[in-house]
Coordinates of C-alpha atoms in Angstrom, one line a residue:
Chain A
M33 CA 0.0 0.0 0.0
R34 CA 1.8 3.1 -1.2
N35 CA -0.9 5.6 -0.2
K36 CA 0.1 7.2 3.1
I37 CA -0.4 10.2 5.2
V38 CA 2.9 12.1 5.2
A39 CA 1.7 14.7 7.7
G40 CA -1.5 15.5 9.7
A41 CA -4.5 13.4 10.2
A42 CA -7.1 12.1 7.8
I43 CA -9.6 9.3 8.3
G44 CA -9.5 7.3 5.1
V45 CA -7.6 8.5 2.1
F46 CA -9.5 11.6 1.6
A47 CA -11.8 12.1 4.6
A48 CA -10.6 15.6 4.9
V49 CA -12.1 16.7 1.6
G50 CA -15.8 17.3 1.6
V51 CA -18.1 14.8 0.0
A52 CA -19.4 16.2 -3.3
M53 CA -23.1 17.0 -3.1
P54 CA -25.5 16.3 -5.9
A55 CA -25.7 19.1 -8.4
Q56 CA -29.5 19.4 -8.3
A57 CA -32.0 19.4 -5.5
I58 CA -34.1 16.8 -7.4
S59 CA -34.1 13.4 -5.9
A60 CA -35.2 9.8 -6.7
T61 CA -38.8 10.9 -6.0
T62 CA -39.1 14.5 -7.2
A63 CA -38.7 16.6 -10.3
D64 CA -37.5 20.2 -10.9
L65 CA -39.9 22.4 -12.8
Y66 CA -39.0 25.8 -14.1
V67 CA -41.6 28.0 -15.8
L68 CA -40.6 30.6 -18.5
H69 CA -43.0 33.3 -19.6
A70 CA -42.3 33.9 -23.3
V71 CA -45.6 35.4 -24.6
P72 CA -45.0 39.2 -25.2
D73 CA -47.2 41.8 -23.6
L74 CA -49.3 39.4 -21.6
P75 CA -48.9 39.3 -17.8
V76 CA -50.4 36.0 -16.6
D77 CA -51.3 34.0 -13.5
V78 CA -50.2 30.3 -13.5
Y79 CA -52.4 27.7 -11.8
V80 CA -51.1 24.3 -11.0
N81 CA -53.8 21.7 -10.1
G82 CA -56.2 24.6 -9.6
A83 CA -54.0 26.4 -7.1
L84 CA -52.6 29.8 -8.0
T85 CA -48.8 29.2 -8.1
L86 CA -47.4 32.2 -10.0
D87 CA -49.2 35.5 -9.5
D88 CA -48.8 38.3 -12.0
F89 CA -46.1 36.5 -13.9
Q90 CA -44.4 38.9 -16.3
P91 CA -43.2 38.3 -19.9
G92 CA -39.5 37.4 -20.0
D93 CA -39.4 36.2 -16.4
L94 CA -38.2 32.7 -15.3
A95 CA -39.7 31.1 -12.2
G96 CA -38.4 28.1 -10.3
P97 CA -37.2 25.6 -9.7
L98 CA -40.2 24.0 -8.0
D99 CA -39.2 20.7 -6.4
L100 CA -42.2 18.6 -7.1
P101 CA -43.1 15.0 -6.4
A102 CA -43.1 13.0 -9.6
G103 CA -46.6 12.8 -11.2
V104 CA -49.1 14.5 -13.4
Y105 CA -49.8 18.2 -13.0
T106 CA -52.5 20.2 -14.7
V107 CA -51.4 23.7 -15.6
A108 CA -53.6 26.5 -16.7
I109 CA -52.4 30.0 -17.6
T110 CA -54.9 32.9 -17.2
A111 CA -54.8 36.6 -17.7
A112 CA -53.2 38.2 -14.7
D113 CA -55.6 38.7 -11.7
A114 CA -58.3 36.3 -13.0
A115 CA -60.5 35.1 -10.2
D116 CA -59.7 31.5 -10.9
D117 CA -58.5 29.1 -13.6
S118 CA -61.9 28.6 -15.3
A119 CA -61.1 30.7 -18.4
P120 CA -57.4 30.0 -19.2
A121 CA -55.6 31.8 -22.0
I122 CA -53.3 28.7 -22.4
G123 CA -54.3 25.2 -21.4
P124 CA -55.2 23.5 -19.2
I125 CA -52.4 21.1 -20.2
D126 CA -51.3 18.0 -18.3
L127 CA -47.5 17.8 -17.6
T128 CA -46.1 14.4 -16.7
L129 CA -43.0 14.9 -14.5
A130 CA -40.7 12.0 -14.0
A131 CA -38.5 11.7 -10.9
G132 CA -34.9 12.9 -11.1
T133 CA -35.6 15.0 -14.1
S134 CA -35.5 18.8 -14.8
Y135 CA -38.1 20.5 -16.9
T136 CA -38.9 23.9 -18.2
A137 CA -42.5 24.6 -19.1
V138 CA -42.6 27.5 -21.5
A139 CA -45.6 29.6 -22.2
H140 CA -44.9 31.0 -25.7
L141 CA -46.2 31.7 -29.2
A142 CA -46.6 28.9 -31.8
E143 CA -45.2 29.6 -35.2
D144 CA -48.5 31.0 -36.3
G145 CA -48.6 33.4 -33.3
T146 CA -51.2 31.6 -31.1
P147 CA -50.3 31.3 -27.4
T148 CA -49.3 27.8 -26.4
A149 CA -47.2 25.9 -23.9
T150 CA -44.4 23.4 -24.3
L151 CA -42.6 21.2 -21.7
F152 CA -38.9 20.9 -22.4
T153 CA -36.6 18.4 -20.6
N154 CA -33.4 20.0 -19.5
D155 CA -30.2 18.0 -20.1
L156 CA -28.5 17.4 -16.8
T157 CA -25.8 15.0 -18.1
T158 CA -22.3 15.6 -16.9
I159 CA -20.2 17.9 -19.1
P160 CA -16.5 17.2 -19.8
A161 CA -14.1 19.3 -17.8
G162 CA -13.4 22.6 -19.6
E163 CA -16.6 22.6 -21.5
G164 CA -20.2 24.0 -21.2
K165 CA -23.4 23.1 -22.9
L166 CA -25.4 25.3 -25.2
T167 CA -29.1 24.5 -25.7
V168 CA -31.1 26.6 -28.2
R169 CA -35.0 26.5 -28.1
H170 CA -37.2 28.0 -30.8
T171 CA -40.3 29.3 -29.0
A172 CA -41.0 32.3 -31.2
A173 CA -43.7 33.1 -33.8
A174 CA -41.3 32.7 -36.6
P175 CA -40.5 30.2 -39.3
A176 CA -37.5 27.8 -39.2
V177 CA -34.2 29.5 -38.1
D178 CA -30.5 29.0 -38.3
V179 CA -28.4 29.7 -35.1
L180 CA -25.2 31.5 -35.9
A181 CA -22.2 31.3 -33.6
N182 CA -19.4 33.8 -34.3
G183 CA -21.0 34.4 -37.7
A184 CA -21.2 30.8 -38.9
A185 CA -24.2 28.6 -38.9
A186 CA -23.9 26.3 -35.8
F187 CA -27.4 24.8 -35.9
T188 CA -29.6 24.9 -39.0
N189 CA -33.4 24.6 -39.7
L190 CA -34.6 24.8 -36.1
T191 CA -38.4 24.9 -35.9
N192 CA -40.9 25.9 -33.2
P193 CA -41.1 24.2 -30.6
N194 CA -37.9 22.3 -30.8
E195 CA -34.4 22.4 -29.4
V196 CA -30.8 21.8 -30.4
K197 CA -27.8 21.4 -28.1
A198 CA -24.0 20.9 -28.1
N199 CA -21.1 20.9 -25.7
L200 CA -18.7 23.7 -26.5
P201 CA -15.3 24.9 -25.1
V202 CA -15.6 27.5 -22.3
G203 CA -15.7 31.0 -23.7
T204 CA -18.0 33.7 -25.1
I205 CA -19.7 33.2 -28.4
S206 CA -21.4 35.9 -30.5
A207 CA -24.8 34.3 -31.0
A208 CA -27.4 35.4 -33.6
V209 CA -30.6 33.9 -35.1
A210 CA -31.4 34.2 -38.8
L211 CA -34.2 32.8 -40.8
T212 CA -33.1 29.4 -42.3
G213 CA -31.0 29.9 -45.4
T214 CA -30.2 33.6 -44.7
T215 CA -27.4 35.2 -42.7
E216 CA -29.1 38.5 -41.8
P217 CA -29.8 38.2 -38.0
V218 CA -33.4 38.6 -36.8
I219 CA -32.2 38.3 -33.2
G220 CA -28.8 39.5 -32.0
P221 CA -25.9 39.2 -32.4
A222 CA -25.5 38.9 -28.6
D223 CA -22.6 37.7 -26.5
V224 CA -23.5 34.5 -24.7
A225 CA -21.1 33.1 -22.1
I226 CA -20.4 29.3 -22.3
A227 CA -19.6 28.7 -18.6
E228 CA -17.9 25.5 -17.5
G229 CA -20.2 22.8 -16.3
V230 CA -23.3 24.9 -17.1
N231 CA -26.1 24.1 -19.4
T232 CA -26.9 27.6 -20.9
I233 CA -30.3 27.4 -22.5
V234 CA -31.1 30.2 -25.0
Y235 CA -34.7 30.8 -26.0
A236 CA -35.7 32.7 -29.1
W237 CA -39.1 34.2 -28.3
G238 CA -41.5 36.9 -29.4
S239 CA -43.0 37.4 -32.8
A240 CA -41.3 38.2 -36.1
E241 CA -44.4 39.9 -37.4
D242 CA -44.7 42.2 -34.3
G243 CA -40.9 42.9 -34.4
N244 CA -40.4 41.9 -30.8
L245 CA -38.1 38.8 -31.2
D246 CA -35.7 38.5 -28.3
L247 CA -33.5 36.1 -26.4
A248 CA -34.2 34.6 -23.0
I249 CA -31.5 32.8 -21.0
Q250 CA -31.8 30.1 -18.4
T251 CA -28.7 28.5 -16.9
I252 CA -28.5 25.2 -15.0
G253 CA -25.1 24.7 -13.3
G254 CA -23.4 21.9 -11.3
L255 CA -22.9 19.6 -14.4
H256 CA -19.1 19.9 -14.3
S257 CA -16.7 17.0 -14.1
A258 CA -13.1 16.9 -12.8
P259 CA -9.9 16.7 -14.9
R260 CA -8.7 13.1 -15.6
G261 CA -5.7 13.6 -13.4
V262 CA -2.7 15.7 -12.5
D263 CA 0.7 14.8 -14.0
A264 CA 3.0 17.2 -12.4
G265 CA 6.5 16.0 -13.1
S266 CA 8.6 14.5 -15.8
A267 CA 12.2 14.0 -14.7
G268 CA 12.3 11.7 -11.7
F269 CA 14.4 14.1 -9.6
A270 CA 11.8 14.0 -6.8
A271 CA 11.2 10.2 -6.9
D272 CA 11.2 8.1 -3.7
P273 CA 13.9 5.4 -3.6
D274 CA 12.6 2.5 -5.6
P275 CA 11.8 -0.3 -3.1
G276 CA 12.4 -2.9 -5.8
M277 CA 15.9 -1.6 -6.4
I278 CA 16.6 -1.5 -2.6
A279 CA 15.5 -5.2 -2.3
W280 CA 17.8 -6.2 -5.1
S281 CA 20.8 -4.4 -3.6
I282 CA 20.2 -5.9 -0.2
A283 CA 19.8 -9.4 -1.8
G284 CA 23.0 -8.8 -3.8
L285 CA 24.8 -7.7 -0.7
A286 CA 23.5 -10.7 1.1
V287 CA 24.9 -13.1 -1.6
L288 CA 28.3 -11.5 -1.2
L289 CA 28.0 -11.7 2.6
A290 CA 26.8 -15.3 2.4
A291 CA 29.6 -16.2 0.1
A292 CA 32.0 -14.8 2.7
G293 CA 30.4 -17.0 5.3
F294 CA 28.2 -14.6 7.3
S295 CA 25.2 -16.9 8.0
V296 CA 23.4 -14.3 10.1
A297 CA 23.4 -11.9 7.2
R298 CA 22.0 -14.6 4.9
A299 CA 19.1 -15.3 7.3
R300 CA 18.2 -11.6 7.4
A301 CA 18.4 -11.2 3.6
G302 CA 16.1 -14.2 3.2
R303 CA 13.4 -12.6 5.4
R304 CA 13.6 -9.3 3.5
S305 CA 13.3 -10.8 0.0
N306 CA 10.0 -12.6 1.0
Chain B
M82 CA -60.3 52.5 17.6
K83 CA -58.5 52.6 14.3
V84 CA -55.6 50.7 15.8
R85 CA -58.0 48.0 17.0
V86 CA -59.5 47.6 13.5
I87 CA -56.1 47.1 11.9
A88 CA -55.2 44.6 14.5
A89 CA -58.4 42.7 13.9
T90 CA -57.8 42.7 10.2
V91 CA -54.3 41.4 10.7
M92 CA -55.8 38.6 12.8
V93 CA -58.2 37.7 10.1
L94 CA -55.4 37.6 7.5
L95 CA -53.3 35.5 9.7
L96 CA -56.1 33.1 10.3
A97 CA -56.8 33.0 6.6
G98 CA -53.2 32.2 6.0
C99 CA -53.3 29.4 8.5
S100 CA -56.3 27.8 6.9
S101 CA -55.4 28.2 3.3
A102 CA -54.4 25.4 0.9
P103 CA -51.3 23.4 1.9
A104 CA -48.1 25.1 0.8
R105 CA -46.8 22.1 -1.1
L106 CA -48.0 21.2 -4.5
A107 CA -48.9 17.5 -5.1
P108 CA -49.6 15.7 -8.3
S109 CA -53.3 15.5 -9.4
P110 CA -54.8 12.2 -8.4
A111 CA -55.6 11.0 -11.9
A112 CA -55.5 14.2 -13.9
T113 CA -59.3 14.6 -13.5
P114 CA -60.6 17.9 -14.9
T115 CA -61.1 20.4 -12.1
A116 CA -64.4 22.0 -11.4
T117 CA -65.2 24.8 -13.8
S118 CA -67.1 28.1 -13.9
A119 CA -67.5 29.9 -10.7
A120 CA -70.5 32.0 -11.2
T121 CA -70.1 34.3 -8.2
P122 CA -67.2 36.8 -8.4
K123 CA -64.5 36.1 -6.0
P124 CA -61.6 38.3 -4.8
A125 CA -58.3 37.7 -6.7
P126 CA -56.6 34.8 -5.1
T127 CA -53.0 34.8 -3.8
A128 CA -50.3 32.3 -4.7
V129 CA -50.2 29.2 -2.5
I130 CA -46.4 29.0 -2.5
D131 CA -43.6 31.5 -3.0
V132 CA -41.7 30.6 -6.2
P133 CA -38.4 32.4 -6.9
V134 CA -38.7 34.5 -10.1
Q135 CA -35.9 36.1 -12.0
S136 CA -35.4 37.9 -15.3
S137 CA -34.3 35.7 -18.2
E138 CA -32.4 38.6 -19.8
L139 CA -28.8 38.1 -20.9
T140 CA -26.4 39.2 -18.2
A141 CA -22.6 39.3 -18.2
P142 CA -21.1 36.5 -16.0
V143 CA -19.6 37.4 -12.7
A144 CA -15.8 36.9 -12.8
T145 CA -14.0 35.4 -9.9
V146 CA -10.8 37.0 -8.6
P147 CA -8.0 34.6 -9.5
P148 CA -5.0 33.8 -7.1
V149 CA -1.7 35.3 -8.3
R150 CA 0.8 34.2 -5.7
I151 CA 1.4 31.4 -3.2
R152 CA 3.7 31.4 -0.2
V153 CA 4.6 28.6 2.1
P154 CA 7.1 30.2 4.5
S155 CA 8.1 27.0 6.3
V156 CA 9.6 25.5 3.1
Q157 CA 10.5 28.8 1.4
I158 CA 7.9 28.5 -1.4
D159 CA 7.1 31.9 -2.9
I160 CA 6.0 31.6 -6.5
P161 CA 3.5 33.3 -8.9
V162 CA 0.2 31.5 -9.8
G163 CA -1.6 31.7 -13.1
P164 CA -5.0 30.3 -14.3
V165 CA -5.0 27.0 -16.1
G166 CA -7.7 24.7 -17.4
V167 CA -7.7 21.2 -19.0
G168 CA -5.4 19.9 -21.7
D169 CA -6.5 18.0 -24.8
D170 CA -5.6 14.8 -22.9
G171 CA -8.2 15.7 -20.3
L172 CA -5.5 16.2 -17.6
M173 CA -5.3 19.4 -15.6
E174 CA -3.0 21.9 -17.3
I175 CA 0.1 22.8 -15.4
P176 CA 2.5 25.7 -16.2
F177 CA 5.6 24.6 -18.1
D178 CA 7.7 26.8 -15.8
I179 CA 8.2 24.7 -12.6
R180 CA 8.5 28.0 -10.6
T181 CA 5.0 29.0 -11.6
A182 CA 1.9 27.3 -10.1
G183 CA -1.4 26.8 -11.9
W184 CA -4.8 27.5 -10.4
Y185 CA -7.7 25.4 -11.8
Q186 CA -9.7 28.3 -13.1
Y187 CA -13.0 26.3 -13.6
G188 CA -13.1 25.4 -9.9
P189 CA -13.4 27.6 -6.8
A190 CA -11.1 30.6 -6.0
P191 CA -9.9 31.7 -2.6
E192 CA -12.9 34.0 -2.3
S193 CA -15.4 31.3 -3.1
A194 CA -17.9 30.4 -0.3
T195 CA -17.6 26.7 -1.1
G196 CA -15.3 24.1 -2.6
S197 CA -11.6 23.5 -3.1
T198 CA -9.2 26.0 -4.6
V199 CA -6.8 23.7 -6.5
I200 CA -3.2 24.9 -7.2
T201 CA -0.5 22.6 -8.8
A202 CA 3.0 22.9 -10.0
H203 CA 5.4 20.5 -11.7
V204 CA 7.7 18.8 -9.2
D205 CA 10.6 18.8 -11.7
S206 CA 11.7 18.9 -15.3
F207 CA 14.8 17.8 -17.1
E208 CA 15.6 21.3 -18.3
Q209 CA 14.7 23.1 -15.1
G210 CA 15.6 20.7 -12.3
L211 CA 13.7 20.4 -9.1
G212 CA 10.8 22.8 -8.5
P213 CA 9.6 24.5 -5.4
F214 CA 6.7 22.2 -5.0
A215 CA 9.1 19.3 -4.4
Y216 CA 9.2 20.6 -0.9
L217 CA 5.5 20.1 -0.3
K218 CA 6.1 16.6 1.1
E219 CA 8.3 18.1 3.8
L220 CA 5.3 20.1 5.1
S221 CA 4.0 19.5 8.6
A222 CA 0.4 19.8 9.8
G223 CA -0.2 23.3 11.1
A224 CA 2.1 24.9 8.5
E225 CA 0.9 28.2 7.1
V226 CA 0.1 28.8 3.4
I227 CA -0.7 32.3 2.1
V228 CA -2.5 32.8 -1.2
T229 CA -2.7 36.3 -2.7
A230 CA -5.6 37.1 -5.0
A231 CA -5.4 39.5 -7.9
D232 CA -7.2 42.2 -5.9
G233 CA -4.3 42.1 -3.3
A234 CA -6.2 40.2 -0.7
D235 CA -4.2 37.6 1.3
Y236 CA -6.0 34.3 2.2
R237 CA -4.3 32.3 5.0
Y238 CA -4.6 28.6 5.3
I239 CA -3.4 26.0 7.8
V240 CA -2.2 22.7 6.5
E241 CA -4.4 19.8 7.7
S242 CA -2.7 16.9 6.0
V243 CA 0.0 15.9 3.4
Q244 CA -0.9 12.7 1.6
N245 CA 0.9 10.5 -0.8
V246 CA -1.8 9.0 -3.1
E247 CA -1.3 6.6 -6.0
K248 CA -2.5 8.5 -9.1
K249 CA -5.1 6.0 -10.2
Q250 CA -6.6 6.1 -6.7
L251 CA -6.8 9.9 -6.5
P252 CA -10.5 10.7 -5.8
L253 CA -10.7 13.5 -8.5
D254 CA -14.3 14.5 -7.8
Q255 CA -13.3 15.1 -4.2
V256 CA -10.0 16.9 -5.0
F257 CA -11.8 19.2 -7.4
D258 CA -14.8 19.5 -5.1
R259 CA -16.9 22.7 -5.7
D260 CA -19.7 22.3 -3.1
G261 CA -18.1 21.4 0.2
A262 CA -16.3 23.5 2.8
P263 CA -13.8 26.1 1.4
R264 CA -10.3 24.6 1.3
L265 CA -7.0 24.9 -0.5
V266 CA -5.6 21.8 -2.2
L267 CA -2.0 21.8 -3.4
I268 CA -0.9 19.0 -5.8
T269 CA 2.4 17.8 -7.3
C270 CA 4.0 14.5 -8.1
G271 CA 5.9 12.0 -6.1
G272 CA 6.4 8.3 -5.4
Q273 CA 8.3 6.2 -7.9
F274 CA 9.4 7.4 -11.3
D275 CA 8.9 5.3 -14.4
E276 CA 11.8 6.1 -16.8
N277 CA 9.9 4.5 -19.7
V278 CA 6.9 6.8 -19.7
L279 CA 8.6 9.7 -17.8
N280 CA 5.8 9.6 -15.2
Y281 CA 5.5 9.5 -11.5
S282 CA 3.4 6.9 -9.7
D283 CA 1.8 9.2 -7.1
N284 CA 0.4 12.6 -6.4
I285 CA 1.5 14.5 -3.3
V286 CA -1.7 16.2 -2.0
V287 CA -1.7 19.0 0.6
I288 CA -5.1 19.9 2.1
A289 CA -5.3 23.2 4.0
N290 CA -8.2 24.9 5.8
P291 CA -8.8 28.6 6.0
A292 CA -7.0 30.0 9.1

């Protein structure tokens, strides 16, 4: 066993370092639900199972996460300050939430401009060290679009209500959205940070016809992973003496000593080489 | 009189709060349609739970203040620190100069409320000889480590342990922990050296706690 504590005290090899906590609050029995309001100019109330859950929810705002037991939830979205959920503007729709999963329910415009709602599943898979994830969701009243990153088409032909995603090196990208087959941005360009271990979710929302297309951003962190290791030396100047080599020298010495008739030394060497 | 009325109103509100729907949302039993059409006008209801709401507008990320210098007085280490990431091979990057340490820029910094600030340096190189971090294994528990951040602030740590860990057994998720108690973790190489692959068998890991 080569592992050893050179100085100080530690119970187990790494008891001193904190145990990593799960990245999300969700558990084996609950789901995370975010709600994004992406219908322009329409403050709303959101009812879940008939109970008012988001009061006077403003366009462009992101609510959550709600930590909810897995199951089916009925969501109705009404004009703000409605007396109840009997006359919803969107829904009611049933959302089936699975345990251990993160969702974003988005109230948005369909391609033809009618208000609707879509439940997206957020990718919580671990991201390689040094990278972040970019997810782009089309929730705007607009035809198919291309997503441009630093001027070049990164994702093509994205339609409402769908998403595309990719892991990217950490950094800042200049993101823009253009109608498919064109390069003239209808949204952006805007600088979007790709942060390490973070799923950065960009929503295109609003209406092309009304000229209020915009970006909304949601980030889900804690998806990082550690480097594969630390190789911090290349010459051997700091190496411990090799126990194999020591054993050989002792054995060699013992042979010489034995040959010279020192029986005590031979017995000792025999023990060491076992 | 006026005061009394207000007090009574508050009482009513408090009682109403006590008797309102449970604060926790639960799944609907079988997704049965809820009762519809309330003919009598009711006052606007209030939300049953308080859900955090934030703007989804694009904002610039908040930059952490990187460490720029590390000192370990008891073994005469005093070297600059620069930010490093991950190499193409997936290993942590380490500055070529053995007299410069690398701070894992994707993990916590000294100012971070949680997690381990990880700083490494090469123990040696053929061209440059033995580096300052070769003396980490001489450290004793209780030794002082001072990390200076780019804003000039000094962060003091006290060494808790110095460990010699076989590389393939190094618990990387714990070494690069981001959520636990704030700590400083110093890493270099040690153990046996394999001449064939020019690689050490072990990592020397120093764990220090804020003083």
